[in-house]
XYZ file of C-alpha atoms in Angstrom:
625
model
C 42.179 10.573 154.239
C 39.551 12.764 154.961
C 39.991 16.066 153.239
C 39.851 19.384 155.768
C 38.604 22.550 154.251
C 40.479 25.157 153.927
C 39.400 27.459 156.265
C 40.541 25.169 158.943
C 43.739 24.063 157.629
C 44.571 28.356 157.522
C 43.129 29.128 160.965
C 45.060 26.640 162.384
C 48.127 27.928 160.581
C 47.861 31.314 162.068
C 46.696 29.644 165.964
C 50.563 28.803 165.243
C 51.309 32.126 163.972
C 50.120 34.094 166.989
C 51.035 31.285 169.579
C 54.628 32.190 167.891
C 53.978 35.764 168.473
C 53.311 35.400 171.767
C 55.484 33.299 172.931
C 58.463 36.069 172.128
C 56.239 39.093 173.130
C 54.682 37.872 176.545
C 56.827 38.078 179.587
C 59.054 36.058 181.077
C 60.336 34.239 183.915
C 64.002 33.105 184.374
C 64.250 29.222 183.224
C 67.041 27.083 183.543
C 68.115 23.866 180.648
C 69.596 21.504 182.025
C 71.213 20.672 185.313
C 74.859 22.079 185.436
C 77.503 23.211 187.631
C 76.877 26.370 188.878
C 79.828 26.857 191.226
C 81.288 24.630 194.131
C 83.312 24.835 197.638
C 86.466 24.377 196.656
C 86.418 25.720 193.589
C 88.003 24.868 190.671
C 91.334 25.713 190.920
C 91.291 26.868 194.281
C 94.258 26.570 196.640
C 93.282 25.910 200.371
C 95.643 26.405 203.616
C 93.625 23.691 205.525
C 91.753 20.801 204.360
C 88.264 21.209 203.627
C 85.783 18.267 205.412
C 82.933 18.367 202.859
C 82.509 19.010 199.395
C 79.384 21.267 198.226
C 78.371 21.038 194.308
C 75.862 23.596 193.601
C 73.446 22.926 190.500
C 70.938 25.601 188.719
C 68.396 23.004 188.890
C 67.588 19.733 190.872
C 69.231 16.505 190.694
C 68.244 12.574 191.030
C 70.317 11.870 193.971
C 70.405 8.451 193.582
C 72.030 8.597 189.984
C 74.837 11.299 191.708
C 78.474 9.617 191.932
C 81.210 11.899 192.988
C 85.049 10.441 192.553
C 87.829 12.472 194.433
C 91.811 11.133 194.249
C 94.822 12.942 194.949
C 98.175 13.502 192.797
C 99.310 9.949 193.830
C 95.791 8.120 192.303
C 94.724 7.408 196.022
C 91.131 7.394 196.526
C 89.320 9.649 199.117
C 86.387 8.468 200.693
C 83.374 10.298 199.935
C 80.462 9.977 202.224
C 76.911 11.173 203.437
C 76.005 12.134 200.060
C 72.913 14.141 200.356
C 70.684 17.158 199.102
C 70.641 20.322 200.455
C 68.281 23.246 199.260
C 65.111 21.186 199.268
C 63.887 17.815 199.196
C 64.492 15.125 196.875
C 61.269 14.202 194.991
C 61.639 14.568 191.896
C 59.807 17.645 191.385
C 61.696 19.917 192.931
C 61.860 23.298 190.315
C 64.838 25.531 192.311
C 68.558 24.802 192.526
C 70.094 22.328 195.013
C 73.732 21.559 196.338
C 74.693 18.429 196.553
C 76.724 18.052 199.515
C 79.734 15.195 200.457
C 81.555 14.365 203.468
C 85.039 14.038 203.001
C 88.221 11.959 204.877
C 90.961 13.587 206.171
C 92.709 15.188 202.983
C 96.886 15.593 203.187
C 98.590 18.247 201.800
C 98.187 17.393 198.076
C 96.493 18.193 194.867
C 92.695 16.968 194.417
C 90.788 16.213 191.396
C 86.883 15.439 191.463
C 85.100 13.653 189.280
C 80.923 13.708 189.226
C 78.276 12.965 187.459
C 74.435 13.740 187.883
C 71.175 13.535 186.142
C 68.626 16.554 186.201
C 65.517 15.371 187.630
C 63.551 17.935 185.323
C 64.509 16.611 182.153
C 66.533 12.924 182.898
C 69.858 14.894 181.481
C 72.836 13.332 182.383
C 76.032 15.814 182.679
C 79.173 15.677 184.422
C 82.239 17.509 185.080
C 85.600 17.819 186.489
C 87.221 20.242 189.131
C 90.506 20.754 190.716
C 91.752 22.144 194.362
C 94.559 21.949 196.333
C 95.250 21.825 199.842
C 98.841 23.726 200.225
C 99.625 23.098 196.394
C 99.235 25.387 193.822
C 97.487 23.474 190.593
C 95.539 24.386 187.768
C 91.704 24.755 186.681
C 90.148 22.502 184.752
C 87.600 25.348 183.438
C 85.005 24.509 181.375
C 84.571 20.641 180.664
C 81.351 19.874 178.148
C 80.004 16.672 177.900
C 79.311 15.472 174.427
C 76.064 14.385 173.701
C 75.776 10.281 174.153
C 75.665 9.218 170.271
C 72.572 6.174 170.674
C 70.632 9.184 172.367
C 70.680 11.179 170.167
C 70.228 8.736 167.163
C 67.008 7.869 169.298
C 66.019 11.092 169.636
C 66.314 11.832 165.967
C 64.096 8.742 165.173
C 61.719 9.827 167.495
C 61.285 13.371 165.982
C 61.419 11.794 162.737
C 58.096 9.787 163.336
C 56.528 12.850 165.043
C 57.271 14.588 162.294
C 55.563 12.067 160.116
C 52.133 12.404 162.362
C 52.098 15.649 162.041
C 52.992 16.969 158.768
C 51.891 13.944 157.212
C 48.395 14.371 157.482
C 49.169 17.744 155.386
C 50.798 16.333 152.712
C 47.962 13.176 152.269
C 45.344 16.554 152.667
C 47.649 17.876 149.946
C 47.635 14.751 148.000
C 43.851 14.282 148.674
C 42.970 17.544 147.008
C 45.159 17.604 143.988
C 43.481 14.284 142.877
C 46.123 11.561 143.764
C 45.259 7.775 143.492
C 44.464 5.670 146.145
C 47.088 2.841 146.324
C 49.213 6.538 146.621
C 46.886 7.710 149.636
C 47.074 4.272 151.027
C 51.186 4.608 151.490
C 50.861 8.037 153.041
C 48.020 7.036 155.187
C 50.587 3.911 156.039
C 53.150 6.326 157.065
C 51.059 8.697 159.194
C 50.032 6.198 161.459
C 53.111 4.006 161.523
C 55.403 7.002 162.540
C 54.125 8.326 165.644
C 53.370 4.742 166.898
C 57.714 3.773 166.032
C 57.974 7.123 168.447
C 56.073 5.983 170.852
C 58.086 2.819 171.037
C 61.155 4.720 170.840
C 60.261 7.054 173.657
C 60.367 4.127 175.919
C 63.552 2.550 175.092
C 65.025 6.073 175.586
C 63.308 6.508 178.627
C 64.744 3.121 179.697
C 68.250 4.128 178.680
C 68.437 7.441 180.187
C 67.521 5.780 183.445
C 69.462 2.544 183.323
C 72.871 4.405 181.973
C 72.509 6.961 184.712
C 72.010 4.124 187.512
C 69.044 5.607 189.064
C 68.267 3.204 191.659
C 64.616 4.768 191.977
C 63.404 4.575 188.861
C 59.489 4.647 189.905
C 60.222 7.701 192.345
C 61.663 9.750 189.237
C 58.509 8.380 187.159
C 55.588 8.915 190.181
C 56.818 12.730 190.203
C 56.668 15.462 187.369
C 58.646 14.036 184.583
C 56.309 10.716 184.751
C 53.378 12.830 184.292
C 55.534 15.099 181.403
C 56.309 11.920 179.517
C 52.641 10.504 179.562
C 51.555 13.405 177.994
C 53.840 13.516 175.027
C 52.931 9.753 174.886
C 49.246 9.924 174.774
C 49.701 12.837 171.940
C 52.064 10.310 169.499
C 49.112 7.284 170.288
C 46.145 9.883 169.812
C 48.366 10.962 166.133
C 48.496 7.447 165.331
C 44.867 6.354 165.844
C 44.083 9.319 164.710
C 46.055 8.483 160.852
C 44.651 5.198 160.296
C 43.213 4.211 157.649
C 40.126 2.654 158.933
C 39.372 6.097 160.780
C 40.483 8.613 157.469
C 36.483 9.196 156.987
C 35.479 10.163 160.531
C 34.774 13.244 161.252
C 36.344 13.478 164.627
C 40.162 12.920 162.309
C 40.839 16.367 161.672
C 40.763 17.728 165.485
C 42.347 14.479 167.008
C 45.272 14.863 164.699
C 45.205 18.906 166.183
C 45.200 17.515 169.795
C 47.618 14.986 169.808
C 49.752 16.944 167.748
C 49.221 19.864 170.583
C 49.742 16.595 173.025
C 53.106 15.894 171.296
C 54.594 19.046 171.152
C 53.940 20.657 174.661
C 54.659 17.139 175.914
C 58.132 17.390 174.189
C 58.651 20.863 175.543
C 57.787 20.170 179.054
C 60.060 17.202 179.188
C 63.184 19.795 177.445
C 65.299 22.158 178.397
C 62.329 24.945 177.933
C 60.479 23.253 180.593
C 63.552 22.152 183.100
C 63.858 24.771 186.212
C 61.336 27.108 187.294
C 58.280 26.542 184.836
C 58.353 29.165 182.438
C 55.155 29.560 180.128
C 55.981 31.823 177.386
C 59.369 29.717 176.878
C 56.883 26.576 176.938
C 54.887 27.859 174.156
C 57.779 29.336 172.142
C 59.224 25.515 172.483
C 56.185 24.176 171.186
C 55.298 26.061 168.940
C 59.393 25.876 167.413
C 58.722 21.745 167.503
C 55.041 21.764 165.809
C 56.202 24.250 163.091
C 59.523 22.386 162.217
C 57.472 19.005 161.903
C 55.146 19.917 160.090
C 57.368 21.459 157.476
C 59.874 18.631 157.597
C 56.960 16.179 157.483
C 55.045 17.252 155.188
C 58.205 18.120 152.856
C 59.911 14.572 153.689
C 56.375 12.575 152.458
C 55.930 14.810 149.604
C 59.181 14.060 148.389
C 58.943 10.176 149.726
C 55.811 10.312 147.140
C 57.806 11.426 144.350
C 60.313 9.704 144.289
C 58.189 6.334 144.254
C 55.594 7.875 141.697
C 59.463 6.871 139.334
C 60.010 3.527 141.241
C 56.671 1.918 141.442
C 53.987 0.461 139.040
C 51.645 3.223 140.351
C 53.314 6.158 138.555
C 51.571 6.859 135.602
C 51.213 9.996 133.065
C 49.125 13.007 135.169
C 51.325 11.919 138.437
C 53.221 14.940 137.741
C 50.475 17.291 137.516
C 49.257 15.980 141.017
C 52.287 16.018 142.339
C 53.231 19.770 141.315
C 49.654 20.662 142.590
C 50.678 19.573 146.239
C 53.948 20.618 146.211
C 52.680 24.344 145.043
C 49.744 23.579 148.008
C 52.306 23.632 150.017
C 54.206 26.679 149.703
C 51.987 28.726 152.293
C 52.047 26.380 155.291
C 55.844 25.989 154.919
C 56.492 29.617 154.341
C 54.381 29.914 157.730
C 55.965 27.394 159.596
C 59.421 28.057 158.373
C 58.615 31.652 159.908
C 57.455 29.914 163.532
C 60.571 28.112 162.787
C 62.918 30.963 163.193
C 61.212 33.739 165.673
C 60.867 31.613 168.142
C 64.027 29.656 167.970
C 66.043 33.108 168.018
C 63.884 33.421 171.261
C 64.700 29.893 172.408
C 68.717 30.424 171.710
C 68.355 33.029 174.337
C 68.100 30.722 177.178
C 70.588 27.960 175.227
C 73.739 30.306 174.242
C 74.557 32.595 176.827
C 77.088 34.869 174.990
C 79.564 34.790 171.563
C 81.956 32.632 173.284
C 78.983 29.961 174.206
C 78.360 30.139 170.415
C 81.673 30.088 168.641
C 83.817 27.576 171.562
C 81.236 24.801 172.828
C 79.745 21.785 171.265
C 76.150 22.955 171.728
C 76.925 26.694 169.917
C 78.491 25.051 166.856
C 75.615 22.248 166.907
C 73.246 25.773 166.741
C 74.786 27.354 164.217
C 75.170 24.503 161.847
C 71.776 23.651 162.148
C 70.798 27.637 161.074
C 73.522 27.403 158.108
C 71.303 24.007 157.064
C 67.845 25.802 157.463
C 68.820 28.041 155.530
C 70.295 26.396 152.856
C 66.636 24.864 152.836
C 65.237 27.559 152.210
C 67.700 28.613 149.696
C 66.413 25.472 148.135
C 62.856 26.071 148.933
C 63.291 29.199 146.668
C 64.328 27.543 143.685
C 61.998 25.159 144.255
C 59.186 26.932 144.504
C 60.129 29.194 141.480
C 60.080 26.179 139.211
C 56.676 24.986 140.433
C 55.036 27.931 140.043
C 56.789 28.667 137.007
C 53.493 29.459 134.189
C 56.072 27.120 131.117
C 55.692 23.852 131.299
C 58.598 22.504 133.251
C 59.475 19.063 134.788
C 59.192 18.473 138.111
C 62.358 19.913 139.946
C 63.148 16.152 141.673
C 67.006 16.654 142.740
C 66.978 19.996 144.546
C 62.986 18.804 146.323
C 64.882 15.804 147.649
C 68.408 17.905 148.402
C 65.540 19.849 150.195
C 63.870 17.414 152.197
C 67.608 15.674 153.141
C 68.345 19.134 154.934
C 65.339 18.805 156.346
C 66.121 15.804 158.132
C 69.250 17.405 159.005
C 68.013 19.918 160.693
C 65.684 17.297 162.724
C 69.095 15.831 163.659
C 70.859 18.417 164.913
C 67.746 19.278 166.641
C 68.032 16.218 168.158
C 71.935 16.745 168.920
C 70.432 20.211 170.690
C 67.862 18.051 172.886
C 70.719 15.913 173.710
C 73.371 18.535 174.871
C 73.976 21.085 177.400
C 73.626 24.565 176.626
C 76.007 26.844 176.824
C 74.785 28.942 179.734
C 77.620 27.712 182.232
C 78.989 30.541 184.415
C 82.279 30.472 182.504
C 80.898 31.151 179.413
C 78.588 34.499 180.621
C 80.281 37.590 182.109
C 78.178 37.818 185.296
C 75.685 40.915 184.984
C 76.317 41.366 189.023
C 80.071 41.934 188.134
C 83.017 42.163 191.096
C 83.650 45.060 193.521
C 84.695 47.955 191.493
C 88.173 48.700 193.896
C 89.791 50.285 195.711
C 88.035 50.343 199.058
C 89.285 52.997 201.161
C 88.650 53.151 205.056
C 90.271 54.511 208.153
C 91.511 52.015 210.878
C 92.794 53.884 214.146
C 95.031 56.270 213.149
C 95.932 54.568 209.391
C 94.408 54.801 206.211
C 94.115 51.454 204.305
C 93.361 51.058 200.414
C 92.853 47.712 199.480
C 92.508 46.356 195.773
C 91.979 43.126 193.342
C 93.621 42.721 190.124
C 92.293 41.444 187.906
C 89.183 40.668 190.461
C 88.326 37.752 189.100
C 87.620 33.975 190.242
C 91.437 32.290 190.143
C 94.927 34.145 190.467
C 94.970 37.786 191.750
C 97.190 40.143 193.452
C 96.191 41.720 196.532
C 96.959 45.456 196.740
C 97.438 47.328 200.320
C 98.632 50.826 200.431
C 98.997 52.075 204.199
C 99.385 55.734 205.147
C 99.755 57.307 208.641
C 97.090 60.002 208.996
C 99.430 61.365 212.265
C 102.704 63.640 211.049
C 105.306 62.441 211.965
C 103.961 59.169 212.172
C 104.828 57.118 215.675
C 106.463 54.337 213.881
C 106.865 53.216 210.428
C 104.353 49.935 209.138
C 107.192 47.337 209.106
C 104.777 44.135 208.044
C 101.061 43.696 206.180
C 99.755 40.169 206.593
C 96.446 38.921 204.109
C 94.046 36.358 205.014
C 91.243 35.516 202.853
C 87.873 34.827 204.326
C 89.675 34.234 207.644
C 89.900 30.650 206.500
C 92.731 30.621 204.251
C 96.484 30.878 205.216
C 98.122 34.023 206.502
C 100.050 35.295 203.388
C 103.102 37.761 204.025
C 102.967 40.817 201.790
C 105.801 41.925 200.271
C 106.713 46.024 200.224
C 106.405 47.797 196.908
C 107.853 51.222 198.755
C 105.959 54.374 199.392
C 103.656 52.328 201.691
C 102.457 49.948 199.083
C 102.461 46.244 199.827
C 101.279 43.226 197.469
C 100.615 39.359 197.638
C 99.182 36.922 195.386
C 95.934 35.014 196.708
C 93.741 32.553 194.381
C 89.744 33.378 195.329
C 86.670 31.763 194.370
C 84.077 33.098 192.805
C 81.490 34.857 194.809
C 81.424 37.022 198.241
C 84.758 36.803 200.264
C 86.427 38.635 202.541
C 89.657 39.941 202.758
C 91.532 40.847 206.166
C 94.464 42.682 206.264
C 96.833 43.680 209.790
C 99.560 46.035 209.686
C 102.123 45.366 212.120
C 104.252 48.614 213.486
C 106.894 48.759 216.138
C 106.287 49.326 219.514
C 102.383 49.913 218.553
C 99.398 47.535 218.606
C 98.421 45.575 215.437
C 95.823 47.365 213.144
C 93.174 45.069 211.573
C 90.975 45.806 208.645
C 88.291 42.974 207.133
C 86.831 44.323 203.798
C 83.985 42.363 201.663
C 84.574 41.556 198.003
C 82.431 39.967 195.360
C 84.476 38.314 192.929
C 83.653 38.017 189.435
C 84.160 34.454 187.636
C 86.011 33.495 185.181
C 85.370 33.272 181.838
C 86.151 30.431 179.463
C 89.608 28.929 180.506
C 90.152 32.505 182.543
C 90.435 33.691 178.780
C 87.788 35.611 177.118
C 88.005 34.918 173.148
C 85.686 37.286 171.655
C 82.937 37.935 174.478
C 81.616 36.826 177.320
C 78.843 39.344 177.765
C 75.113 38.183 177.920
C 73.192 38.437 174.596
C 70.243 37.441 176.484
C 68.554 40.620 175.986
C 69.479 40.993 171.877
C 68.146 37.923 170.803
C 64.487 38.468 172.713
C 64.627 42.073 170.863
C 65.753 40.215 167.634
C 63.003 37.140 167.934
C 59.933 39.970 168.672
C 61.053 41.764 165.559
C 61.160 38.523 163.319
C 57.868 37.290 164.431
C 56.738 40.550 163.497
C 58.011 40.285 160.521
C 57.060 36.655 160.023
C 52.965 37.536 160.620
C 52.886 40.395 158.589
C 54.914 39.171 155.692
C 52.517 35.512 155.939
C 49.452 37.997 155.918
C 50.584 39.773 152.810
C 51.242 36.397 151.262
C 48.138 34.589 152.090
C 46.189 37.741 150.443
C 48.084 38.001 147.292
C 47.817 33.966 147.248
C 44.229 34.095 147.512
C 43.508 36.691 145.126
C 45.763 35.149 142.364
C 43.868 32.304 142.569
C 40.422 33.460 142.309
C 41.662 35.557 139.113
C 42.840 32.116 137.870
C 39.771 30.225 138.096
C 37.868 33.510 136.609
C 40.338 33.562 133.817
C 41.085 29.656 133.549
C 44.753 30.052 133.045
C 47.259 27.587 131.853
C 49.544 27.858 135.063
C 46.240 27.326 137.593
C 47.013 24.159 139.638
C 44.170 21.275 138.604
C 41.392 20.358 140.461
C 40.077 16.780 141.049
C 37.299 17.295 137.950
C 40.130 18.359 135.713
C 42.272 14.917 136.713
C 39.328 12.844 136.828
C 38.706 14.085 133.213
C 42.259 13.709 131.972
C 42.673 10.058 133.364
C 39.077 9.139 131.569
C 40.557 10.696 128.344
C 43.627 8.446 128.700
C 41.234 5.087 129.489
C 39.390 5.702 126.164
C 41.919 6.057 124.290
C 43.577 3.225 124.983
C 40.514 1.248 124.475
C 39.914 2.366 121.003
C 36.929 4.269 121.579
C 38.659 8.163 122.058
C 39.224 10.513 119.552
């Protein structure tokens, strides 16, 4: 393997560095991840006075029509024919970047309770989701709230397997540089050499069985209209970067010169390919998210691959014929080579996904009650255990005693490094938690009561509690004439005009109430007073009503944390350059004080090795000292 100097190996460090910075400074654009529900007519839980004729599922991004099913039965199990299923919002190509609604034609529903099952996949990313909702026409049921699919399990065990082997074509070419400059032998370079190229070619293969599954278990029936749109040309490009990293760490081509930047481009390839085709590139095309995305996935492979075939190498150097006295000198050598570009891309590593996790996890309830928020936090608890690990490690390496090779905690290491590529995996597989029930809506409800005059009355009309679901209507009717003509002897509600007439019921002092389930969203509420003797009054008031949050319970919080983790990931990439900047000086001027001063704890050069191993050769053959 063609060794890199090190002035290139540092400024492409900090490229990643700054592209981190950037990514959480520079502005941004609303994105969407991942096609889900984003509200519906009926709505969940909703109880209608007449049956409804179509059925309108709106998404936050587009959907693969062809791979849409929608299942409606009643309370007896009796199907309902769905019909003229079709897209309405824009057209669909594939490629379309703003929401849709799906839209049904339904039979002629009976008085009964309904419950609709569907099932979609975004035509962004090929996500499948799917859901459940509940209405009634003239009964009262009971919302199914939030409903999270679980992430398939062969999916994601692809997924990790693929961002295994990218990891291993792009932070394995820094561990055989690593290996390569500490003085390691060849049938050692030969493995690692084995393993760079191998890996991204296994993820190319694996990207197309995955491809093939997402599209065969969704039953897309247009397969080549998904591919000749955007997400073909997405999925090439990650391609072509895993074949460019695998030509690019063979063995016949570790001498050419053109090694070093085809590993940086298909690695660049690989990454934005991978964040195009995720939930940072699903909805409207957001650039700084893009970055931040790519810059999260080429920082965490190259630290898991490069830790993974450091440790992979010494824990054969015990196994094999090849390990042999001075293997442990080489091997600390790397391993202490390594520090800086791990402490660099373990930074990258955590600024931008604290950015990232602000388009993922919409609040503390997304977090602490949803697959995808627990699949987040576990994978932080294991990153950091890493570098808990790291610590130690690192300690012991650089330690200036002479000290054995810290084996059990470098491999405890690199194991929660793979776990974290899992989970990162179980991440790319979910649906994040930015559902409607699981974030407060910034645009909350109207803030009641809403007063007006009607004739010669004066209405007040309120919501409690104003959200999406049950709520009780308050009227309060006053005369503005003394003595009033004639007493207000009934209040009828109607909601939306649509709904039934519902007959309030007199709380004295002029104050009527009635229950009413709304939907989430604008609606309006009409009210007539009936008096003897005197004409009807009629008052029609607009309402926006809040949703719901989880289960029409809020746990701990539903309000956005958008806005704190952006503030939190621009302080931490700060942090992360100028702590990397301090690091790389101090590194660099410890070392040049070593070689002045030729002390014991400097890491060997090749001369050093070279001279060690000849030692060993004449000794053995009788003609040493």
């Amino acid at each position: 393997m063609r060794r890199a100097g090190p002035t290139t190996g540092r400024a492409w460090l900090l490229a990643v560095l700054l592209a981190g910075v950037f990514a959480v400074a520079g502005p941004a654009a609303s994105a969407n991840a991942h096609a889900y529900l984003a509200g519906s007519s009926p709505t969940d839980g909703q109880v209608l006075g007449a049956p409804p004729d179509q059925l309108r599922l709106q998404f936050s991004e587009s959907v693969v029509l062809s791979a849409t099913r929608i299942d409606v039965v009643d309370a007896s199990g009796r199907q309902v024919a769905v019909t003229g299923l079709r897209i309405e919002g824009g057209p669909d190509d594939g490629n379309l970047e703003e929401p849709v609604e799906v839209v049904a034609d339904l039979s002629r529903l009976t008085r009964s309770a309904y419950r609709v099952s569907w099932s979609t996949l975004s035509s962004d990313d090929l996500h499948a989701t799917e859901g459940v909702l509940v209405f009634g026409v003239g009964e009262s049921v009971t919302a199914v709230g939030l409903d999270e699919p679980s992430p398939p399990p062969v999916e994601v065990a692809m997924r990790w397997l693929l961002l295994v082997g990218v990891a291993g074509g792009i932070g394995g070419p820094l561990a055989g540089h690593l290996l390569t400059s500490a003085g390691a032998r060849e049938p050692t370079l030969v493995r690692v050499r084995r393993w760079v190229s191998r890996a991204p070619l296994a993820a190319a293969g694996l990207a197309v069985l995955l491809l093939v599954d997402q599209l065969v278990g969704s039953g897309a029936t247009e397969p080549g209209r998904v591919l000749g749109g955007g997400y073909g040309v997405r999925w090439g490009l990650r391609e072509a970067g895993l074949l460019l990293l695998a030509a690019a760490g063979g063995e016949r081509v570790r001498r050419a010169r053109w090694q070093t930047g085809a590993v940086t481009a298909g690695a660049a390839l690989a990454c934005v390919g991978s964040s195009l085709l995720g939930h940072a590139g699903a909805g409207a095309r957001d650039l700084t998210r893009v970055a931040a995305s790519a810059a999260h996935l080429g920082a965490a492979t190259t630290w898991a691959g490069g830790l993974v075939t450091l440790t992979a190498v010494l824990v054969a150097s015990r196994r094999t014929r090849h390990g042999q006295p001075g293997d442990g000198d080489v091997l600390r050598a790397a391993f202490r080579g390594f520090r800086l570009p791990a402490a660099g891309c373990v930074g990258v590593m955590v600024a931008t996904g604290v950015y990232l996790s602000s388009e993922a996890v919409g609040s503390v309830d997304a977090a602490l009650f949803t697959t995808y928020g627990r699949a987040l936090m576990l994978k932080v608890v294991l990153a950091a255990a890493a570098g808990a690990l790291a610590l130690l490690n690192s300690r012991a390496l650089h330690s200036r005693a002479p000290r054995k090779l810290p084996r059990r905690t470098i491999v405890a290491e690199a194991m929660l490094g793979l776990g974290v590529i899992g989970l990162a995996a179980v991440l790319s597989s979910g649906q994040p938690a930015m559902e409607p029930q699981l974030v407060r809506s910034v645009d909350v409800g109207t803030a009641g009561p809403v007063d007006a005059q009607v004739a010669d009355l004066l209405e007040t009309i309120d919501l409690r509690p104003g959200e999406a679901g049950p709520n009780v209507v308050i009227v309060e009717v006053f005369d503005t004439r003394r003595p009033a003509p004639a007493p207000v002897r009934a209040v009828d509600v109607q909601i939306s005009g649509v709904g039934p007439v519902l007959k309030a019921e007199s709380l004295g002092n002029g104050r009527w109430s009635v229950g009413a389930t709304l939907p989430a969203g604008a609606v309006a509420i009409r009210v007539v007073a009936h008096r003897s003797g005197l004409a009807d009054v009629e008052q029609s008031s607009a309402w926006t009503v809040a949703p719901t949050s989880v289960s029409g319970l809020e746990r701990v919080s539903t309000a956005p944390i958008r806005d704190v983790l952006r503030s939190l990931a621009l302080g931490l990439s700060l942090v992360v350059v100028a702590g990397w900047c301090l690091a790389l000086t101090v590194a660099l001027a410890r070392r040049r004080h070593d070689r002045r001063s030729g002390a014991p704890g400097a890491p060997p050069d090749r001369v050093v090795l070279a001279a060690a191993d000849a030692e060993r050769v004449l000794t053995r053959t009788g003609h040493g000292p």
